[in-house]
Amino acid sequence: MKVVALVPAAGRGVRLGAGMPKALVPVAGESLLVRAVRGLLDSGRVHHVVVAAPADQVEVVRRELAGFDPGSVHVVPGGADRTQSVRLALADVDRVAPGADVVLVHDAARAFTPPEMIADVVDAVLGGAPAVIPVLPVADTIKQVDPGGAVTATVDRSLLRTVQTPQGFRPDVLRAAYDAAGDAATDDAGLVERAGGEVRTVPGHPRALKITTAFDLAVAESVLAAEPIGEPR
Ligand code: C5P
């Protein structure tokens, strides 16, 4: 059994405003990227990680990840958007992990994802699901509005879920979805859906939140101070 995780980490982090790529932003002394990669390896399921770095910072990112086994953690130049970064990392899978059984795609921005949740995603793919996403129920009431901001409907939130990463795939399924995809997609499983594939869900976790803004970073820092990573769920 061989599992490879792709980590798109080539974003500029403009919304975070830290003046550096988001993946390199430190939280309590360690970058989001180091935390994300460690979480994957700590799941006990992931053998190889391919990180897509900002194209002009590949060496910086390699240095950042120098503490990991270079036989397990690989860095490739990323692309202009997330879809392209995933595509470039996916192209490296045959070199680093030929014959892989599962490919995960995990945002560096979800650096606090519990390793147990990562294992759940891998196990669901190994159990026969072609594509698997972690999801959470929606806590807020959801309204549909018109372009002027007037409410046109209240949506039944019991059927809605928010989607996290890592998303897990049989490699042939993810490759076919990316081959068929022309443009940028907001999530990888969306490409599988578009190609007519089945996507299953597993329970997500609040700690798998995506760090996008300075507020998210502040939330992550306070959660980390209150409950250090490594504690049971
Ligand atoms: O910007 P956003 O948070 O939606 O990006 C999601 C993930 O995609 C981040 O981990 C970011 O580094 C990555 N990304 C990428 N290549 C880009 C843009 C974003 O790998 N060109």
PDB file of C-alpha atoms and ligand atoms in Angstrom:
ATOM      1  CA  MET A   1       0.000   0.000   0.000  1.00  0.00           C
ATOM      2  CA  LYS A   2       1.454   3.333  -1.070  1.00  0.00           C
ATOM      3  CA  VAL A   3      -0.055   6.748  -0.328  1.00  0.00           C
ATOM      4  CA  VAL A   4       1.182  10.059  -1.694  1.00  0.00           C
ATOM      5  CA  ALA A   5      -0.040  13.488  -0.602  1.00  0.00           C
ATOM      6  CA  LEU A   6       0.097  16.564  -2.814  1.00  0.00           C
ATOM      7  CA  VAL A   7       0.335  19.851  -0.935  1.00  0.00           C
ATOM      8  CA  PRO A   8      -0.428  22.967  -2.959  1.00  0.00           C
ATOM      9  CA  ALA A   9       1.547  25.646  -1.118  1.00  0.00           C
ATOM     10  CA  ALA A  10       2.287  28.103  -3.898  1.00  0.00           C
ATOM     11  CA  GLY A  11      -0.196  30.809  -2.855  1.00  0.00           C
ATOM     12  CA  ARG A  12       1.076  34.319  -2.247  1.00  0.00           C
ATOM     13  CA  GLY A  13      -0.924  34.801   0.937  1.00  0.00           C
ATOM     14  CA  VAL A  14      -2.214  38.199  -0.141  1.00  0.00           C
ATOM     15  CA  ARG A  15      -5.344  38.002   2.051  1.00  0.00           C
ATOM     16  CA  LEU A  16      -3.246  37.038   5.073  1.00  0.00           C
ATOM     17  CA  GLY A  17      -1.046  40.079   4.529  1.00  0.00           C
ATOM     18  CA  ALA A  18       2.075  38.604   6.172  1.00  0.00           C
ATOM     19  CA  GLY A  19       4.351  39.762   3.335  1.00  0.00           C
ATOM     20  CA  MET A  20       5.423  36.191   2.533  1.00  0.00           C
ATOM     21  CA  PRO A  21       3.838  33.076   1.006  1.00  0.00           C
ATOM     22  CA  LYS A  22       1.128  31.895   3.384  1.00  0.00           C
ATOM     23  CA  ALA A  23       2.655  28.422   3.702  1.00  0.00           C
ATOM     24  CA  LEU A  24       5.805  29.931   5.225  1.00  0.00           C
ATOM     25  CA  VAL A  25       3.987  31.986   7.861  1.00  0.00           C
ATOM     26  CA  PRO A  26       5.015  30.784  11.322  1.00  0.00           C
ATOM     27  CA  VAL A  27       2.510  29.899  14.034  1.00  0.00           C
ATOM     28  CA  ALA A  28       4.056  29.433  17.477  1.00  0.00           C
ATOM     29  CA  GLY A  29       7.490  29.112  15.862  1.00  0.00           C
ATOM     30  CA  GLU A  30       6.626  26.690  13.047  1.00  0.00           C
ATOM     31  CA  SER A  31       5.377  27.412   9.564  1.00  0.00           C
ATOM     32  CA  LEU A  32       1.972  26.324   8.330  1.00  0.00           C
ATOM     33  CA  LEU A  33       3.755  24.169   5.743  1.00  0.00           C
ATOM     34  CA  VAL A  34       5.911  22.281   8.244  1.00  0.00           C
ATOM     35  CA  ARG A  35       2.822  21.678  10.370  1.00  0.00           C
ATOM     36  CA  ALA A  36       0.778  20.491   7.386  1.00  0.00           C
ATOM     37  CA  VAL A  37       3.500  18.095   6.187  1.00  0.00           C
ATOM     38  CA  ARG A  38       4.060  16.725   9.680  1.00  0.00           C
ATOM     39  CA  GLY A  39       0.325  16.134  10.121  1.00  0.00           C
ATOM     40  CA  LEU A  40       0.270  14.080   6.928  1.00  0.00           C
ATOM     41  CA  LEU A  41       3.266  11.964   7.955  1.00  0.00           C
ATOM     42  CA  ASP A  42       1.927  11.580  11.523  1.00  0.00           C
ATOM     43  CA  SER A  43      -1.261  10.016  10.145  1.00  0.00           C
ATOM     44  CA  GLY A  44       0.794   6.856   9.702  1.00  0.00           C
ATOM     45  CA  ARG A  45      -0.741   6.409   6.252  1.00  0.00           C
ATOM     46  CA  VAL A  46       1.245   8.801   4.034  1.00  0.00           C
ATOM     47  CA  HIS A  47       4.571   7.653   2.545  1.00  0.00           C
ATOM     48  CA  HIS A  48       5.375  10.530   0.191  1.00  0.00           C
ATOM     49  CA  VAL A  49       4.537  14.224   0.166  1.00  0.00           C
ATOM     50  CA  VAL A  50       4.909  16.418  -2.941  1.00  0.00           C
ATOM     51  CA  VAL A  51       4.793  20.124  -2.113  1.00  0.00           C
ATOM     52  CA  ALA A  52       4.074  22.709  -4.827  1.00  0.00           C
ATOM     53  CA  ALA A  53       6.079  25.795  -3.842  1.00  0.00           C
ATOM     54  CA  PRO A  54       5.906  29.325  -5.243  1.00  0.00           C
ATOM     55  CA  ALA A  55       7.974  28.975  -8.439  1.00  0.00           C
ATOM     56  CA  ASP A  56      10.511  31.602  -7.314  1.00  0.00           C
ATOM     57  CA  GLN A  57      10.859  30.119  -3.811  1.00  0.00           C
ATOM     58  CA  VAL A  58      11.497  26.445  -4.450  1.00  0.00           C
ATOM     59  CA  GLU A  59      14.856  26.535  -2.670  1.00  0.00           C
ATOM     60  CA  VAL A  60      13.421  28.497   0.273  1.00  0.00           C
ATOM     61  CA  VAL A  61      10.703  25.862   0.643  1.00  0.00           C
ATOM     62  CA  ARG A  62      13.240  23.012   0.330  1.00  0.00           C
ATOM     63  CA  ARG A  63      15.224  24.568   3.189  1.00  0.00           C
ATOM     64  CA  GLU A  64      12.035  24.983   5.210  1.00  0.00           C
ATOM     65  CA  LEU A  65      11.367  21.241   4.849  1.00  0.00           C
ATOM     66  CA  ALA A  66      14.973  20.129   5.367  1.00  0.00           C
ATOM     67  CA  GLY A  67      14.079  18.530   8.707  1.00  0.00           C
ATOM     68  CA  PHE A  68      12.016  15.837   6.960  1.00  0.00           C
ATOM     69  CA  ASP A  69      13.384  12.744   5.218  1.00  0.00           C
ATOM     70  CA  PRO A  70      14.296  13.935   1.686  1.00  0.00           C
ATOM     71  CA  GLY A  71      13.258  10.503   0.404  1.00  0.00           C
ATOM     72  CA  SER A  72       9.704  11.215   1.576  1.00  0.00           C
ATOM     73  CA  VAL A  73       9.188  14.951   1.118  1.00  0.00           C
ATOM     74  CA  HIS A  74       9.639  16.442  -2.362  1.00  0.00           C
ATOM     75  CA  VAL A  75       9.254  20.004  -3.640  1.00  0.00           C
ATOM     76  CA  VAL A  76       8.192  21.055  -7.149  1.00  0.00           C
ATOM     77  CA  PRO A  77       7.513  24.530  -8.563  1.00  0.00           C
ATOM     78  CA  GLY A  78       3.811  25.427  -8.344  1.00  0.00           C
ATOM     79  CA  GLY A  79       1.629  27.248 -10.851  1.00  0.00           C
ATOM     80  CA  ALA A  80      -0.413  30.414 -11.256  1.00  0.00           C
ATOM     81  CA  ASP A  81      -3.463  29.061  -9.445  1.00  0.00           C
ATOM     82  CA  ARG A  82      -4.218  26.169  -7.113  1.00  0.00           C
ATOM     83  CA  THR A  83      -5.424  23.916  -9.919  1.00  0.00           C
ATOM     84  CA  GLN A  84      -2.174  24.355 -11.804  1.00  0.00           C
ATOM     85  CA  SER A  85      -0.144  23.748  -8.651  1.00  0.00           C
ATOM     86  CA  VAL A  86      -1.987  20.467  -8.039  1.00  0.00           C
ATOM     87  CA  ARG A  87      -1.536  19.500 -11.682  1.00  0.00           C
ATOM     88  CA  LEU A  88       2.238  20.072 -11.442  1.00  0.00           C
ATOM     89  CA  ALA A  89       2.500  18.075  -8.204  1.00  0.00           C
ATOM     90  CA  LEU A  90       0.374  15.282  -9.691  1.00  0.00           C
ATOM     91  CA  ALA A  91       2.769  15.090 -12.627  1.00  0.00           C
ATOM     92  CA  ASP A  92       5.521  14.208 -10.129  1.00  0.00           C
ATOM     93  CA  VAL A  93       3.664  11.258  -8.566  1.00  0.00           C
ATOM     94  CA  ASP A  94       4.907   8.670 -11.059  1.00  0.00           C
ATOM     95  CA  ARG A  95       8.489   9.680 -10.299  1.00  0.00           C
ATOM     96  CA  VAL A  96       8.295   9.730  -6.489  1.00  0.00           C
ATOM     97  CA  ALA A  97       5.643   7.069  -5.879  1.00  0.00           C
ATOM     98  CA  PRO A  98       5.029   4.893  -8.938  1.00  0.00           C
ATOM     99  CA  GLY A  99       2.062   2.608  -8.488  1.00  0.00           C
ATOM    100  CA  ALA A 100       0.569   4.680  -5.657  1.00  0.00           C
ATOM    101  CA  ASP A 101      -2.765   3.353  -4.343  1.00  0.00           C
ATOM    102  CA  VAL A 102      -4.104   6.634  -2.964  1.00  0.00           C
ATOM    103  CA  VAL A 103      -3.426  10.294  -3.764  1.00  0.00           C
ATOM    104  CA  LEU A 104      -4.381  12.942  -1.227  1.00  0.00           C
ATOM    105  CA  VAL A 105      -4.610  16.644  -1.992  1.00  0.00           C
ATOM    106  CA  HIS A 106      -4.155  18.771   1.123  1.00  0.00           C
ATOM    107  CA  ASP A 107      -3.905  22.540   1.413  1.00  0.00           C
ATOM    108  CA  ALA A 108      -0.880  23.804   3.335  1.00  0.00           C
ATOM    109  CA  ALA A 109      -3.359  26.348   4.725  1.00  0.00           C
ATOM    110  CA  ARG A 110      -5.121  23.536   6.673  1.00  0.00           C
ATOM    111  CA  ALA A 111      -2.041  23.067   8.813  1.00  0.00           C
ATOM    112  CA  PHE A 112      -3.837  21.930  11.984  1.00  0.00           C
ATOM    113  CA  THR A 113      -5.771  19.026  10.495  1.00  0.00           C
ATOM    114  CA  PRO A 114      -5.776  16.125  12.991  1.00  0.00           C
ATOM    115  CA  PRO A 115      -3.695  13.172  11.705  1.00  0.00           C
ATOM    116  CA  GLU A 116      -6.584  10.854  12.633  1.00  0.00           C
ATOM    117  CA  MET A 117      -8.840  12.647  10.150  1.00  0.00           C
ATOM    118  CA  ILE A 118      -6.196  12.212   7.445  1.00  0.00           C
ATOM    119  CA  ALA A 119      -6.094   8.485   8.215  1.00  0.00           C
ATOM    120  CA  ASP A 120      -9.907   8.331   7.935  1.00  0.00           C
ATOM    121  CA  VAL A 121      -9.756   9.787   4.404  1.00  0.00           C
ATOM    122  CA  VAL A 122      -7.049   7.323   3.296  1.00  0.00           C
ATOM    123  CA  ASP A 123      -8.912   4.380   4.822  1.00  0.00           C
ATOM    124  CA  ALA A 124     -12.135   5.333   3.021  1.00  0.00           C
ATOM    125  CA  VAL A 125     -10.310   5.295  -0.342  1.00  0.00           C
ATOM    126  CA  LEU A 126      -8.611   2.003   0.503  1.00  0.00           C
ATOM    127  CA  GLY A 127     -12.081   0.725   1.458  1.00  0.00           C
ATOM    128  CA  GLY A 128     -13.226   1.225  -2.129  1.00  0.00           C
ATOM    129  CA  ALA A 129     -14.410   4.825  -2.481  1.00  0.00           C
ATOM    130  CA  PRO A 130     -12.978   6.420  -5.646  1.00  0.00           C
ATOM    131  CA  ALA A 131     -12.999   9.944  -4.138  1.00  0.00           C
ATOM    132  CA  VAL A 132     -13.420  11.030  -0.522  1.00  0.00           C
ATOM    133  CA  ILE A 133     -13.849  14.437   1.088  1.00  0.00           C
ATOM    134  CA  PRO A 134     -14.008  15.452   4.755  1.00  0.00           C
ATOM    135  CA  VAL A 135     -17.081  17.562   5.476  1.00  0.00           C
ATOM    136  CA  LEU A 136     -18.735  19.444   8.329  1.00  0.00           C
ATOM    137  CA  PRO A 137     -22.380  20.337   8.839  1.00  0.00           C
ATOM    138  CA  VAL A 138     -23.273  23.981   8.326  1.00  0.00           C
ATOM    139  CA  ALA A 139     -23.807  25.805  11.629  1.00  0.00           C
ATOM    140  CA  ASP A 140     -25.262  29.052  10.310  1.00  0.00           C
ATOM    141  CA  THR A 141     -28.637  29.590   8.687  1.00  0.00           C
ATOM    142  CA  ILE A 142     -28.109  29.960   4.932  1.00  0.00           C
ATOM    143  CA  LYS A 143     -30.018  32.493   2.837  1.00  0.00           C
ATOM    144  CA  GLN A 144     -30.103  32.901  -0.905  1.00  0.00           C
ATOM    145  CA  VAL A 145     -30.093  36.563  -1.971  1.00  0.00           C
ATOM    146  CA  ASP A 146     -30.595  38.457  -5.228  1.00  0.00           C
ATOM    147  CA  PRO A 147     -27.860  40.731  -6.653  1.00  0.00           C
ATOM    148  CA  GLY A 148     -29.379  43.651  -4.703  1.00  0.00           C
ATOM    149  CA  GLY A 149     -29.007  41.797  -1.406  1.00  0.00           C
ATOM    150  CA  ALA A 150     -32.702  41.004  -0.828  1.00  0.00           C
ATOM    151  CA  VAL A 151     -33.426  37.517   0.528  1.00  0.00           C
ATOM    152  CA  THR A 152     -35.078  35.215  -2.008  1.00  0.00           C
ATOM    153  CA  ALA A 153     -34.987  31.922  -0.096  1.00  0.00           C
ATOM    154  CA  THR A 154     -33.890  30.143   3.057  1.00  0.00           C
ATOM    155  CA  VAL A 155     -31.891  27.085   2.076  1.00  0.00           C
ATOM    156  CA  ASP A 156     -32.367  23.738   3.875  1.00  0.00           C
ATOM    157  CA  ARG A 157     -29.008  23.524   5.610  1.00  0.00           C
ATOM    158  CA  SER A 158     -29.525  19.925   6.767  1.00  0.00           C
ATOM    159  CA  LEU A 159     -28.401  18.829   3.296  1.00  0.00           C
ATOM    160  CA  LEU A 160     -25.406  21.186   3.101  1.00  0.00           C
ATOM    161  CA  ARG A 161     -21.819  20.525   4.115  1.00  0.00           C
ATOM    162  CA  THR A 162     -18.639  22.589   4.101  1.00  0.00           C
ATOM    163  CA  VAL A 163     -15.657  20.830   2.556  1.00  0.00           C
ATOM    164  CA  GLN A 164     -12.146  20.480   3.969  1.00  0.00           C
ATOM    165  CA  THR A 165      -8.931  18.775   2.932  1.00  0.00           C
ATOM    166  CA  PRO A 166      -7.215  16.361   2.569  1.00  0.00           C
ATOM    167  CA  GLN A 167      -9.372  15.024  -0.209  1.00  0.00           C
ATOM    168  CA  GLY A 168      -8.490  11.461  -1.171  1.00  0.00           C
ATOM    169  CA  PHE A 169      -8.607   9.781  -4.569  1.00  0.00           C
ATOM    170  CA  ARG A 170      -7.759   6.674  -6.459  1.00  0.00           C
ATOM    171  CA  PRO A 171      -4.912   7.989  -8.639  1.00  0.00           C
ATOM    172  CA  ASP A 172      -6.651   7.066 -11.927  1.00  0.00           C
ATOM    173  CA  VAL A 173      -9.768   8.962 -10.837  1.00  0.00           C
ATOM    174  CA  LEU A 174      -7.865  12.145  -9.942  1.00  0.00           C
ATOM    175  CA  ARG A 175      -5.777  11.975 -13.141  1.00  0.00           C
ATOM    176  CA  ALA A 176      -8.854  11.535 -15.321  1.00  0.00           C
ATOM    177  CA  ALA A 177     -10.581  14.448 -13.560  1.00  0.00           C
ATOM    178  CA  TYR A 178      -7.576  16.722 -14.095  1.00  0.00           C
ATOM    179  CA  ASP A 179      -7.214  15.584 -17.708  1.00  0.00           C
ATOM    180  CA  ALA A 180     -10.834  16.568 -18.309  1.00  0.00           C
ATOM    181  CA  ALA A 181     -10.591  19.878 -16.408  1.00  0.00           C
ATOM    182  CA  GLY A 182      -9.755  22.921 -18.464  1.00  0.00           C
ATOM    183  CA  ASP A 183     -10.064  25.732 -15.987  1.00  0.00           C
ATOM    184  CA  ALA A 184      -9.545  26.422 -12.326  1.00  0.00           C
ATOM    185  CA  ALA A 185     -11.716  24.556  -9.820  1.00  0.00           C
ATOM    186  CA  THR A 186     -12.148  25.463  -6.165  1.00  0.00           C
ATOM    187  CA  ASP A 187     -11.819  21.860  -5.063  1.00  0.00           C
ATOM    188  CA  ASP A 188     -10.432  18.687  -6.536  1.00  0.00           C
ATOM    189  CA  ALA A 189     -13.467  16.532  -5.815  1.00  0.00           C
ATOM    190  CA  GLY A 190     -15.487  19.071  -7.818  1.00  0.00           C
ATOM    191  CA  LEU A 191     -13.501  17.991 -10.868  1.00  0.00           C
ATOM    192  CA  VAL A 192     -14.339  14.343 -10.166  1.00  0.00           C
ATOM    193  CA  GLU A 193     -18.028  15.291  -9.841  1.00  0.00           C
ATOM    194  CA  ARG A 194     -17.891  17.165 -13.131  1.00  0.00           C
ATOM    195  CA  ALA A 195     -16.395  14.090 -14.786  1.00  0.00           C
ATOM    196  CA  GLY A 196     -19.366  12.051 -13.468  1.00  0.00           C
ATOM    197  CA  GLY A 197     -17.466  10.288 -10.650  1.00  0.00           C
ATOM    198  CA  GLU A 198     -18.817   9.331  -7.238  1.00  0.00           C
ATOM    199  CA  VAL A 199     -17.566  11.340  -4.254  1.00  0.00           C
ATOM    200  CA  ARG A 200     -18.062   9.992  -0.703  1.00  0.00           C
ATOM    201  CA  THR A 201     -17.750  11.908   2.588  1.00  0.00           C
ATOM    202  CA  VAL A 202     -16.128  11.316   5.982  1.00  0.00           C
ATOM    203  CA  PRO A 203     -16.517  13.544   9.051  1.00  0.00           C
ATOM    204  CA  GLY A 204     -14.272  16.610   8.994  1.00  0.00           C
ATOM    205  CA  HIS A 205     -12.900  18.416  12.049  1.00  0.00           C
ATOM    206  CA  PRO A 206     -12.986  22.043  13.234  1.00  0.00           C
ATOM    207  CA  ARG A 207      -9.182  22.007  13.554  1.00  0.00           C
ATOM    208  CA  ALA A 208      -8.902  21.444   9.806  1.00  0.00           C
ATOM    209  CA  LEU A 209      -9.943  25.079   9.283  1.00  0.00           C
ATOM    210  CA  LYS A 210      -8.319  26.874   6.365  1.00  0.00           C
ATOM    211  CA  ILE A 211      -6.067  29.746   7.380  1.00  0.00           C
ATOM    212  CA  THR A 212      -6.968  32.557   5.009  1.00  0.00           C
ATOM    213  CA  THR A 213      -7.023  35.771   7.011  1.00  0.00           C
ATOM    214  CA  ALA A 214      -5.148  37.220   9.997  1.00  0.00           C
ATOM    215  CA  PHE A 215      -8.276  36.442  12.045  1.00  0.00           C
ATOM    216  CA  ASP A 216      -8.018  32.718  11.132  1.00  0.00           C
ATOM    217  CA  LEU A 217      -4.363  32.776  12.169  1.00  0.00           C
ATOM    218  CA  ALA A 218      -5.278  34.339  15.519  1.00  0.00           C
ATOM    219  CA  VAL A 219      -7.945  31.638  16.049  1.00  0.00           C
ATOM    220  CA  ALA A 220      -5.415  28.891  15.236  1.00  0.00           C
ATOM    221  CA  GLU A 221      -2.847  30.403  17.607  1.00  0.00           C
ATOM    222  CA  SER A 222      -5.295  30.501  20.492  1.00  0.00           C
ATOM    223  CA  VAL A 223      -6.565  26.954  19.817  1.00  0.00           C
ATOM    224  CA  LEU A 224      -2.975  25.745  19.733  1.00  0.00           C
ATOM    225  CA  ALA A 225      -2.187  27.479  23.032  1.00  0.00           C
ATOM    226  CA  ALA A 226      -5.268  25.889  24.658  1.00  0.00           C
ATOM    227  CA  GLU A 227      -4.970  22.366  23.194  1.00  0.00           C
ATOM    228  CA  PRO A 228      -1.567  21.453  21.801  1.00  0.00           C
ATOM    229  CA  ILE A 229      -1.556  19.247  18.687  1.00  0.00           C
ATOM    230  CA  GLY A 230      -1.157  15.574  19.435  1.00  0.00           C
ATOM    231  CA  GLU A 231      -3.956  15.361  21.994  1.00  0.00           C
ATOM    232  CA  PRO A 232      -6.675  12.863  21.234  1.00  0.00           C
ATOM    233  CA  ARG A 233      -9.781  14.134  19.407  1.00  0.00           C
TER     234      ARG A 233
HETATM  235  O1  C5P B   1      -5.644  31.008  -1.510  1.00  0.00           O
HETATM  236  P1  C5P B   1      -6.215  29.767  -0.905  1.00  0.00           P
HETATM  237  O2  C5P B   1      -6.106  29.730   0.585  1.00  0.00           O
HETATM  238  O3  C5P B   1      -7.581  29.424  -1.415  1.00  0.00           O
HETATM  239  O4  C5P B   1      -5.274  28.599  -1.433  1.00  0.00           O
HETATM  240  C1  C5P B   1      -5.502  27.258  -1.069  1.00  0.00           C
HETATM  241  C2  C5P B   1      -4.193  26.500  -1.161  1.00  0.00           C
HETATM  242  O5  C5P B   1      -3.749  26.501  -2.515  1.00  0.00           O
HETATM  243  C3  C5P B   1      -3.082  27.133  -0.314  1.00  0.00           C
HETATM  244  O6  C5P B   1      -2.422  26.098   0.400  1.00  0.00           O
HETATM  245  C4  C5P B   1      -2.216  27.820  -1.348  1.00  0.00           C
HETATM  246  O7  C5P B   1      -0.851  27.876  -1.009  1.00  0.00           O
HETATM  247  C5  C5P B   1      -2.408  26.924  -2.585  1.00  0.00           C
HETATM  248  N1  C5P B   1      -2.143  27.620  -3.856  1.00  0.00           N
HETATM  249  C6  C5P B   1      -1.209  27.084  -4.732  1.00  0.00           C
HETATM  250  N2  C5P B   1      -0.894  27.721  -5.906  1.00  0.00           N
HETATM  251  C7  C5P B   1      -1.460  28.905  -6.193  1.00  0.00           C
HETATM  252  C8  C5P B   1      -2.444  29.470  -5.320  1.00  0.00           C
HETATM  253  C9  C5P B   1      -2.770  28.789  -4.147  1.00  0.00           C
HETATM  254  O8  C5P B   1      -0.624  26.025  -4.472  1.00  0.00           O
HETATM  255  N3  C5P B   1      -1.075  29.526  -7.312  1.00  0.00           N
END
